[in-house]
Amino acid sequence: DNITFPLKLLKTPKEEREKRAKEVAKLVQIEELLDRKPAELSGGQQQRVALCRALIKKPDILLLDEPLSNLDAKLRTLMRAELKRLQRRLGITTIFVTHDQVEAMTMSDKIALLQLGELQQYSSADELYNRPLNLFVAGFIGSPPMNFIDVSLEQLEEQFLLKNEDIAIEVPSKIGKLIQSHSRDDEIVLGIRPEDIKIDHKNGEEAEVYVVEHMGMQVLVTVKLGNLQIKVLATPPFTKEMGEKVKLHFNVNKIHLFDKNT
């Protein structure tokens, strides 16, 4: 009755209601649960029932408003895959509302990222990650988040440096000239993701290991570079201890540049 209720409101014949209930229950793999009461179902099973109620009407568009927010981490991972598989199979345009960037990145064809009701960027997950349009998008997408460093542009003959009192990064002349044509030299924010910084490069910036967080396949290292704290993703084994010195190399092909005022 729970699943077929929308059809009951439409005065759909009982035989048709039951037939379609079995069809959608099979789609989300809960055929054996049709006779159970809601209190007898797990959180994931209840979410599947709610999805059945939406699907039984054969909608042109599905709107799912944070459907996984009350599930534990393991079940969320399972349901993400199930929902994506189901959407591909049915071909129904689905709008999925979430505050979880992992859900958005893993499940979507396109993401509309909003801040305070205003659209910041609408594009694929890859586009959001690799070509964020502004500081909000760059800081929201990615875990661990992007490092942001206030810098100014300095030109020494044909050499261009992005620098502050703690750091100096040489960039190709085409990037330096592009910055000069689009922004004031002293209103630049340099963004770089932790995976685009390498530790122990021979000719890098000297930094001090501040915190080491082992995460299995990766090691998240926070380093101090003067007054800056920068996060770096390293690969195991990582043997440096807190307080030891390391060298950092910034991949200039992966840096993101933002105007501080936009």
PDB file of C-alpha atoms in Angstrom:
ATOM      1  CA  ASP A   1       0.000   0.000   0.000  1.00  0.00           C
ATOM      2  CA  ASN A   2       2.868   2.365   0.768  1.00  0.00           C
ATOM      3  CA  ILE A   3       4.390   2.020  -2.702  1.00  0.00           C
ATOM      4  CA  THR A   4       1.077   2.029  -4.568  1.00  0.00           C
ATOM      5  CA  PHE A   5      -0.413   5.017  -2.719  1.00  0.00           C
ATOM      6  CA  PRO A   6       0.349   7.537  -5.528  1.00  0.00           C
ATOM      7  CA  LEU A   7      -1.515   5.304  -8.008  1.00  0.00           C
ATOM      8  CA  LYS A   8      -4.395   4.914  -5.589  1.00  0.00           C
ATOM      9  CA  LEU A   9      -4.823   8.691  -5.585  1.00  0.00           C
ATOM     10  CA  LEU A  10      -4.972   8.534  -9.387  1.00  0.00           C
ATOM     11  CA  LYS A  11      -7.682   5.850  -9.106  1.00  0.00           C
ATOM     12  CA  THR A  12      -5.559   3.312 -10.950  1.00  0.00           C
ATOM     13  CA  PRO A  13      -7.162  -0.173 -10.879  1.00  0.00           C
ATOM     14  CA  LYS A  14      -5.865  -2.411  -8.077  1.00  0.00           C
ATOM     15  CA  GLU A  15      -4.530  -5.068 -10.455  1.00  0.00           C
ATOM     16  CA  GLU A  16      -2.457  -2.468 -12.330  1.00  0.00           C
ATOM     17  CA  ARG A  17      -1.209  -0.975  -9.041  1.00  0.00           C
ATOM     18  CA  GLU A  18       0.022  -4.336  -7.792  1.00  0.00           C
ATOM     19  CA  LYS A  19       1.666  -5.158 -11.109  1.00  0.00           C
ATOM     20  CA  ARG A  20       3.607  -1.893 -11.195  1.00  0.00           C
ATOM     21  CA  ALA A  21       4.554  -2.214  -7.519  1.00  0.00           C
ATOM     22  CA  LYS A  22       6.202  -5.561  -8.245  1.00  0.00           C
ATOM     23  CA  GLU A  23       7.983  -4.090 -11.264  1.00  0.00           C
ATOM     24  CA  VAL A  24       9.557  -1.182  -9.360  1.00  0.00           C
ATOM     25  CA  ALA A  25      10.313  -3.370  -6.336  1.00  0.00           C
ATOM     26  CA  LYS A  26      12.259  -5.686  -8.620  1.00  0.00           C
ATOM     27  CA  LEU A  27      14.140  -2.715 -10.070  1.00  0.00           C
ATOM     28  CA  VAL A  28      15.426  -1.658  -6.636  1.00  0.00           C
ATOM     29  CA  GLN A  29      15.776  -5.248  -5.383  1.00  0.00           C
ATOM     30  CA  ILE A  30      13.210  -5.307  -2.574  1.00  0.00           C
ATOM     31  CA  GLU A  31      10.689  -7.804  -3.993  1.00  0.00           C
ATOM     32  CA  GLU A  32      10.915  -9.957  -0.859  1.00  0.00           C
ATOM     33  CA  LEU A  33      10.085  -6.997   1.402  1.00  0.00           C
ATOM     34  CA  LEU A  34       6.709  -6.029  -0.046  1.00  0.00           C
ATOM     35  CA  ASP A  35       4.743  -7.584   2.826  1.00  0.00           C
ATOM     36  CA  ARG A  36       6.763  -5.968   5.607  1.00  0.00           C
ATOM     37  CA  LYS A  37       5.765  -2.927   7.644  1.00  0.00           C
ATOM     38  CA  PRO A  38       7.947   0.234   7.547  1.00  0.00           C
ATOM     39  CA  ALA A  39       9.188  -0.337  11.119  1.00  0.00           C
ATOM     40  CA  GLU A  40      10.590  -3.706  10.054  1.00  0.00           C
ATOM     41  CA  LEU A  41      12.825  -2.187   7.378  1.00  0.00           C
ATOM     42  CA  SER A  42      16.380  -0.885   7.659  1.00  0.00           C
ATOM     43  CA  GLY A  43      17.272   2.691   6.695  1.00  0.00           C
ATOM     44  CA  GLY A  44      18.493   1.611   3.286  1.00  0.00           C
ATOM     45  CA  GLN A  45      15.387  -0.473   2.646  1.00  0.00           C
ATOM     46  CA  GLN A  46      13.153   2.456   3.617  1.00  0.00           C
ATOM     47  CA  GLN A  47      15.011   4.645   1.131  1.00  0.00           C
ATOM     48  CA  ARG A  48      14.390   2.066  -1.582  1.00  0.00           C
ATOM     49  CA  VAL A  49      10.678   2.022  -0.734  1.00  0.00           C
ATOM     50  CA  ALA A  50      10.572   5.815  -1.041  1.00  0.00           C
ATOM     51  CA  LEU A  51      12.276   5.527  -4.416  1.00  0.00           C
ATOM     52  CA  CYS A  52       9.689   2.957  -5.510  1.00  0.00           C
ATOM     53  CA  ARG A  53       6.904   5.379  -4.620  1.00  0.00           C
ATOM     54  CA  ALA A  54       8.463   7.935  -6.930  1.00  0.00           C
ATOM     55  CA  LEU A  55       9.155   5.479  -9.759  1.00  0.00           C
ATOM     56  CA  ILE A  56       5.753   3.825  -9.771  1.00  0.00           C
ATOM     57  CA  LYS A  57       4.220   6.960 -11.307  1.00  0.00           C
ATOM     58  CA  LYS A  58       6.592   6.641 -14.300  1.00  0.00           C
ATOM     59  CA  PRO A  59       7.760  10.253 -13.994  1.00  0.00           C
ATOM     60  CA  ASP A  60       9.515  12.229 -16.713  1.00  0.00           C
ATOM     61  CA  ILE A  61      11.780  13.819 -14.072  1.00  0.00           C
ATOM     62  CA  LEU A  62      12.836  12.638 -10.618  1.00  0.00           C
ATOM     63  CA  LEU A  63      13.683  15.121  -7.843  1.00  0.00           C
ATOM     64  CA  LEU A  64      15.624  13.505  -5.003  1.00  0.00           C
ATOM     65  CA  ASP A  65      16.214  15.850  -2.061  1.00  0.00           C
ATOM     66  CA  GLU A  66      19.166  14.545  -0.013  1.00  0.00           C
ATOM     67  CA  PRO A  67      17.884  10.943  -0.075  1.00  0.00           C
ATOM     68  CA  LEU A  68      21.065   9.501   1.456  1.00  0.00           C
ATOM     69  CA  SER A  69      21.675  12.009   4.246  1.00  0.00           C
ATOM     70  CA  ASN A  70      20.366   9.800   7.077  1.00  0.00           C
ATOM     71  CA  LEU A  71      22.266   6.656   6.090  1.00  0.00           C
ATOM     72  CA  ASP A  72      25.563   5.492   7.546  1.00  0.00           C
ATOM     73  CA  ALA A  73      28.735   5.837   5.467  1.00  0.00           C
ATOM     74  CA  LYS A  74      28.824   2.228   4.242  1.00  0.00           C
ATOM     75  CA  LEU A  75      25.179   2.274   3.166  1.00  0.00           C
ATOM     76  CA  ARG A  76      25.574   5.655   1.463  1.00  0.00           C
ATOM     77  CA  THR A  77      28.368   4.224  -0.671  1.00  0.00           C
ATOM     78  CA  LEU A  78      26.191   1.251  -1.628  1.00  0.00           C
ATOM     79  CA  MET A  79      23.141   3.385  -2.404  1.00  0.00           C
ATOM     80  CA  ARG A  80      25.163   5.846  -4.510  1.00  0.00           C
ATOM     81  CA  ALA A  81      26.134   3.025  -6.831  1.00  0.00           C
ATOM     82  CA  GLU A  82      22.610   1.581  -6.868  1.00  0.00           C
ATOM     83  CA  LEU A  83      20.966   4.905  -7.679  1.00  0.00           C
ATOM     84  CA  LYS A  84      23.433   5.621 -10.472  1.00  0.00           C
ATOM     85  CA  ARG A  85      22.895   2.159 -11.959  1.00  0.00           C
ATOM     86  CA  LEU A  86      19.122   2.569 -11.744  1.00  0.00           C
ATOM     87  CA  GLN A  87      19.134   6.024 -13.335  1.00  0.00           C
ATOM     88  CA  ARG A  88      21.222   4.764 -16.254  1.00  0.00           C
ATOM     89  CA  ARG A  89      18.906   1.806 -16.728  1.00  0.00           C
ATOM     90  CA  LEU A  90      15.680   3.820 -16.656  1.00  0.00           C
ATOM     91  CA  GLY A  91      16.996   6.891 -18.464  1.00  0.00           C
ATOM     92  CA  ILE A  92      14.952   9.263 -16.290  1.00  0.00           C
ATOM     93  CA  THR A  93      16.322  12.793 -15.937  1.00  0.00           C
ATOM     94  CA  THR A  94      17.116  13.077 -12.226  1.00  0.00           C
ATOM     95  CA  ILE A  95      17.804  16.174 -10.141  1.00  0.00           C
ATOM     96  CA  PHE A  96      19.706  15.108  -7.031  1.00  0.00           C
ATOM     97  CA  VAL A  97      19.997  17.708  -4.255  1.00  0.00           C
ATOM     98  CA  THR A  98      22.925  17.218  -1.895  1.00  0.00           C
ATOM     99  CA  HIS A  99      25.417  19.078   0.294  1.00  0.00           C
ATOM    100  CA  ASP A 100      27.852  16.166  -0.049  1.00  0.00           C
ATOM    101  CA  GLN A 101      30.427  16.855  -2.759  1.00  0.00           C
ATOM    102  CA  VAL A 102      31.303  13.145  -2.988  1.00  0.00           C
ATOM    103  CA  GLU A 103      27.699  12.308  -3.902  1.00  0.00           C
ATOM    104  CA  ALA A 104      27.630  15.106  -6.462  1.00  0.00           C
ATOM    105  CA  MET A 105      30.972  14.180  -8.026  1.00  0.00           C
ATOM    106  CA  THR A 106      30.379  10.431  -8.225  1.00  0.00           C
ATOM    107  CA  MET A 107      26.753  10.355  -9.367  1.00  0.00           C
ATOM    108  CA  SER A 108      26.224  13.240 -11.751  1.00  0.00           C
ATOM    109  CA  ASP A 109      26.583  13.989 -15.431  1.00  0.00           C
ATOM    110  CA  LYS A 110      26.355  17.713 -14.666  1.00  0.00           C
ATOM    111  CA  ILE A 111      26.592  19.611 -11.392  1.00  0.00           C
ATOM    112  CA  ALA A 112      24.932  22.934 -10.596  1.00  0.00           C
ATOM    113  CA  LEU A 113      26.892  24.370  -7.665  1.00  0.00           C
ATOM    114  CA  LEU A 114      25.033  27.050  -5.729  1.00  0.00           C
ATOM    115  CA  GLN A 115      26.020  29.443  -2.954  1.00  0.00           C
ATOM    116  CA  LEU A 116      23.272  31.286  -1.093  1.00  0.00           C
ATOM    117  CA  GLY A 117      20.875  30.533  -3.927  1.00  0.00           C
ATOM    118  CA  GLU A 118      23.172  31.849  -6.676  1.00  0.00           C
ATOM    119  CA  LEU A 119      24.567  29.570  -9.371  1.00  0.00           C
ATOM    120  CA  GLN A 120      28.368  29.551  -9.227  1.00  0.00           C
ATOM    121  CA  GLN A 121      29.135  26.988 -11.923  1.00  0.00           C
ATOM    122  CA  TYR A 122      27.276  24.426 -14.011  1.00  0.00           C
ATOM    123  CA  SER A 123      29.459  21.762 -15.584  1.00  0.00           C
ATOM    124  CA  SER A 124      30.720  18.202 -15.330  1.00  0.00           C
ATOM    125  CA  ALA A 125      32.502  16.927 -12.235  1.00  0.00           C
ATOM    126  CA  ASP A 126      35.828  16.942 -14.094  1.00  0.00           C
ATOM    127  CA  GLU A 127      35.308  20.534 -15.202  1.00  0.00           C
ATOM    128  CA  LEU A 128      34.458  21.671 -11.672  1.00  0.00           C
ATOM    129  CA  TYR A 129      37.526  19.959 -10.285  1.00  0.00           C
ATOM    130  CA  ASN A 130      40.037  20.956 -12.940  1.00  0.00           C
ATOM    131  CA  ARG A 131      38.695  24.352 -14.046  1.00  0.00           C
ATOM    132  CA  PRO A 132      36.806  26.013 -11.172  1.00  0.00           C
ATOM    133  CA  LEU A 133      35.468  29.432 -12.102  1.00  0.00           C
ATOM    134  CA  ASN A 134      35.966  31.112  -8.726  1.00  0.00           C
ATOM    135  CA  LEU A 135      37.342  30.701  -5.212  1.00  0.00           C
ATOM    136  CA  PHE A 136      34.118  29.266  -3.825  1.00  0.00           C
ATOM    137  CA  VAL A 137      33.981  26.464  -6.376  1.00  0.00           C
ATOM    138  CA  ALA A 138      37.693  25.745  -6.009  1.00  0.00           C
ATOM    139  CA  GLY A 139      37.449  25.524  -2.227  1.00  0.00           C
ATOM    140  CA  PHE A 140      34.231  23.515  -2.142  1.00  0.00           C
ATOM    141  CA  ILE A 141      35.183  20.790  -4.602  1.00  0.00           C
ATOM    142  CA  GLY A 142      37.976  18.428  -3.641  1.00  0.00           C
ATOM    143  CA  SER A 143      39.004  16.557  -0.512  1.00  0.00           C
ATOM    144  CA  PRO A 144      41.406  17.471   0.951  1.00  0.00           C
ATOM    145  CA  PRO A 145      40.596  20.997  -0.206  1.00  0.00           C
ATOM    146  CA  MET A 146      42.687  23.199  -2.450  1.00  0.00           C
ATOM    147  CA  ASN A 147      45.438  25.304  -0.875  1.00  0.00           C
ATOM    148  CA  PHE A 148      45.001  29.071  -1.322  1.00  0.00           C
ATOM    149  CA  ILE A 149      47.937  31.486  -1.131  1.00  0.00           C
ATOM    150  CA  ASP A 150      47.790  35.281  -1.526  1.00  0.00           C
ATOM    151  CA  VAL A 151      50.557  36.298  -3.917  1.00  0.00           C
ATOM    152  CA  SER A 152      51.643  39.154  -6.131  1.00  0.00           C
ATOM    153  CA  LEU A 153      53.228  39.018  -9.561  1.00  0.00           C
ATOM    154  CA  GLU A 154      56.793  40.229  -9.955  1.00  0.00           C
ATOM    155  CA  GLN A 155      58.610  40.494 -13.270  1.00  0.00           C
ATOM    156  CA  LEU A 156      62.398  40.355 -13.464  1.00  0.00           C
ATOM    157  CA  GLU A 157      63.247  40.874 -17.124  1.00  0.00           C
ATOM    158  CA  GLU A 158      61.746  37.747 -18.777  1.00  0.00           C
ATOM    159  CA  GLN A 159      61.191  35.921 -15.486  1.00  0.00           C
ATOM    160  CA  PHE A 160      57.790  36.000 -13.771  1.00  0.00           C
ATOM    161  CA  LEU A 161      57.384  35.122 -10.096  1.00  0.00           C
ATOM    162  CA  LEU A 162      54.255  34.602  -8.013  1.00  0.00           C
ATOM    163  CA  LYS A 163      55.461  35.449  -4.548  1.00  0.00           C
ATOM    164  CA  ASN A 164      54.862  36.693  -1.039  1.00  0.00           C
ATOM    165  CA  GLU A 165      57.131  36.911   2.001  1.00  0.00           C
ATOM    166  CA  ASP A 166      57.138  33.106   2.399  1.00  0.00           C
ATOM    167  CA  ILE A 167      57.191  31.715  -1.120  1.00  0.00           C
ATOM    168  CA  ALA A 168      58.278  32.417  -4.693  1.00  0.00           C
ATOM    169  CA  ILE A 169      57.077  30.300  -7.619  1.00  0.00           C
ATOM    170  CA  GLU A 170      58.368  30.903 -11.125  1.00  0.00           C
ATOM    171  CA  VAL A 171      55.706  30.631 -13.823  1.00  0.00           C
ATOM    172  CA  PRO A 172      56.023  30.588 -17.630  1.00  0.00           C
ATOM    173  CA  SER A 173      56.046  33.992 -19.299  1.00  0.00           C
ATOM    174  CA  LYS A 174      52.730  33.299 -21.056  1.00  0.00           C
ATOM    175  CA  ILE A 175      51.054  32.885 -17.655  1.00  0.00           C
ATOM    176  CA  GLY A 176      52.736  36.002 -16.294  1.00  0.00           C
ATOM    177  CA  LYS A 177      51.624  38.095 -19.260  1.00  0.00           C
ATOM    178  CA  LEU A 178      48.105  36.693 -19.017  1.00  0.00           C
ATOM    179  CA  ILE A 179      47.931  37.743 -15.359  1.00  0.00           C
ATOM    180  CA  GLN A 180      49.156  41.231 -16.234  1.00  0.00           C
ATOM    181  CA  SER A 181      46.402  41.643 -18.797  1.00  0.00           C
ATOM    182  CA  HIS A 182      43.576  40.436 -16.557  1.00  0.00           C
ATOM    183  CA  SER A 183      44.333  41.394 -12.964  1.00  0.00           C
ATOM    184  CA  ARG A 184      46.167  43.800 -10.714  1.00  0.00           C
ATOM    185  CA  ASP A 185      49.546  42.306  -9.863  1.00  0.00           C
ATOM    186  CA  ASP A 186      48.897  42.452  -6.099  1.00  0.00           C
ATOM    187  CA  GLU A 187      45.374  40.966  -6.009  1.00  0.00           C
ATOM    188  CA  ILE A 188      46.030  37.362  -6.952  1.00  0.00           C
ATOM    189  CA  VAL A 189      45.138  34.168  -5.125  1.00  0.00           C
ATOM    190  CA  LEU A 190      47.126  31.116  -6.145  1.00  0.00           C
ATOM    191  CA  GLY A 191      45.308  27.819  -5.723  1.00  0.00           C
ATOM    192  CA  ILE A 192      46.925  24.402  -5.893  1.00  0.00           C
ATOM    193  CA  ARG A 193      45.578  21.015  -4.893  1.00  0.00           C
ATOM    194  CA  PRO A 194      47.495  18.874  -2.373  1.00  0.00           C
ATOM    195  CA  GLU A 195      48.149  16.173  -4.993  1.00  0.00           C
ATOM    196  CA  ASP A 196      49.877  18.711  -7.253  1.00  0.00           C
ATOM    197  CA  ILE A 197      52.661  19.416  -4.759  1.00  0.00           C
ATOM    198  CA  LYS A 198      55.544  16.975  -4.459  1.00  0.00           C
ATOM    199  CA  ILE A 199      57.599  16.495  -1.312  1.00  0.00           C
ATOM    200  CA  ASP A 200      61.383  16.072  -1.270  1.00  0.00           C
ATOM    201  CA  HIS A 201      61.971  17.494  -4.706  1.00  0.00           C
ATOM    202  CA  LYS A 202      65.667  18.353  -5.014  1.00  0.00           C
ATOM    203  CA  ASN A 203      65.277  22.023  -5.879  1.00  0.00           C
ATOM    204  CA  GLY A 204      62.050  22.978  -4.154  1.00  0.00           C
ATOM    205  CA  GLU A 205      60.923  25.378  -1.474  1.00  0.00           C
ATOM    206  CA  GLU A 206      62.119  24.362   1.994  1.00  0.00           C
ATOM    207  CA  ALA A 207      59.332  23.624   4.466  1.00  0.00           C
ATOM    208  CA  GLU A 208      58.856  21.978   7.857  1.00  0.00           C
ATOM    209  CA  VAL A 209      56.659  18.941   8.459  1.00  0.00           C
ATOM    210  CA  TYR A 210      53.862  20.074  10.804  1.00  0.00           C
ATOM    211  CA  VAL A 211      51.357  17.187  10.879  1.00  0.00           C
ATOM    212  CA  VAL A 212      51.363  13.741   9.247  1.00  0.00           C
ATOM    213  CA  GLU A 213      48.043  11.903   8.728  1.00  0.00           C
ATOM    214  CA  HIS A 214      48.270   8.353   7.395  1.00  0.00           C
ATOM    215  CA  MET A 215      45.196   7.387   5.330  1.00  0.00           C
ATOM    216  CA  GLY A 216      46.139   3.997   3.929  1.00  0.00           C
ATOM    217  CA  MET A 217      46.836   4.532   0.230  1.00  0.00           C
ATOM    218  CA  GLN A 218      47.817   8.158   0.820  1.00  0.00           C
ATOM    219  CA  VAL A 219      49.468  10.313   3.452  1.00  0.00           C
ATOM    220  CA  LEU A 220      48.165  13.829   4.095  1.00  0.00           C
ATOM    221  CA  VAL A 221      51.067  16.011   5.183  1.00  0.00           C
ATOM    222  CA  THR A 222      50.638  19.539   6.508  1.00  0.00           C
ATOM    223  CA  VAL A 223      53.824  21.560   6.136  1.00  0.00           C
ATOM    224  CA  LYS A 224      54.798  25.009   7.364  1.00  0.00           C
ATOM    225  CA  LEU A 225      56.371  27.354   4.879  1.00  0.00           C
ATOM    226  CA  GLY A 226      57.104  30.507   6.845  1.00  0.00           C
ATOM    227  CA  ASN A 227      53.694  31.672   8.047  1.00  0.00           C
ATOM    228  CA  LEU A 228      51.869  29.425   5.582  1.00  0.00           C
ATOM    229  CA  GLN A 229      50.393  26.008   6.273  1.00  0.00           C
ATOM    230  CA  ILE A 230      50.090  23.919   3.120  1.00  0.00           C
ATOM    231  CA  LYS A 231      48.551  20.480   2.696  1.00  0.00           C
ATOM    232  CA  VAL A 232      50.315  17.934   0.494  1.00  0.00           C
ATOM    233  CA  LEU A 233      49.251  14.424  -0.547  1.00  0.00           C
ATOM    234  CA  ALA A 234      52.150  11.997  -0.445  1.00  0.00           C
ATOM    235  CA  THR A 235      52.353   8.287  -1.197  1.00  0.00           C
ATOM    236  CA  PRO A 236      53.442   5.739   1.420  1.00  0.00           C
ATOM    237  CA  PRO A 237      55.877   5.006   2.821  1.00  0.00           C
ATOM    238  CA  PHE A 238      56.336   8.511   4.219  1.00  0.00           C
ATOM    239  CA  THR A 239      59.083   8.476   6.837  1.00  0.00           C
ATOM    240  CA  LYS A 240      59.510  12.138   7.708  1.00  0.00           C
ATOM    241  CA  GLU A 241      58.587  13.165  11.245  1.00  0.00           C
ATOM    242  CA  MET A 242      57.086  16.371  12.597  1.00  0.00           C
ATOM    243  CA  GLY A 243      59.705  19.092  12.702  1.00  0.00           C
ATOM    244  CA  GLU A 244      61.865  17.657   9.916  1.00  0.00           C
ATOM    245  CA  LYS A 245      62.694  19.690   6.830  1.00  0.00           C
ATOM    246  CA  VAL A 246      61.440  18.778   3.360  1.00  0.00           C
ATOM    247  CA  LYS A 247      61.546  20.332  -0.107  1.00  0.00           C
ATOM    248  CA  LEU A 248      58.354  21.186  -1.990  1.00  0.00           C
ATOM    249  CA  HIS A 249      57.854  21.315  -5.744  1.00  0.00           C
ATOM    250  CA  PHE A 250      54.734  23.042  -7.106  1.00  0.00           C
ATOM    251  CA  ASN A 251      53.486  21.783 -10.454  1.00  0.00           C
ATOM    252  CA  VAL A 252      53.009  25.103 -12.245  1.00  0.00           C
ATOM    253  CA  ASN A 253      50.922  23.391 -14.915  1.00  0.00           C
ATOM    254  CA  LYS A 254      48.330  22.625 -12.252  1.00  0.00           C
ATOM    255  CA  ILE A 255      48.073  25.960 -10.463  1.00  0.00           C
ATOM    256  CA  HIS A 256      44.825  27.944 -10.456  1.00  0.00           C
ATOM    257  CA  LEU A 257      44.826  31.728 -10.361  1.00  0.00           C
ATOM    258  CA  PHE A 258      41.972  33.846  -9.039  1.00  0.00           C
ATOM    259  CA  ASP A 259      41.314  37.540  -8.694  1.00  0.00           C
ATOM    260  CA  LYS A 260      41.000  38.221  -4.970  1.00  0.00           C
ATOM    261  CA  ASN A 261      38.043  40.553  -5.498  1.00  0.00           C
ATOM    262  CA  THR A 262      35.869  38.368  -7.741  1.00  0.00           C
TER     263      THR A 262
END
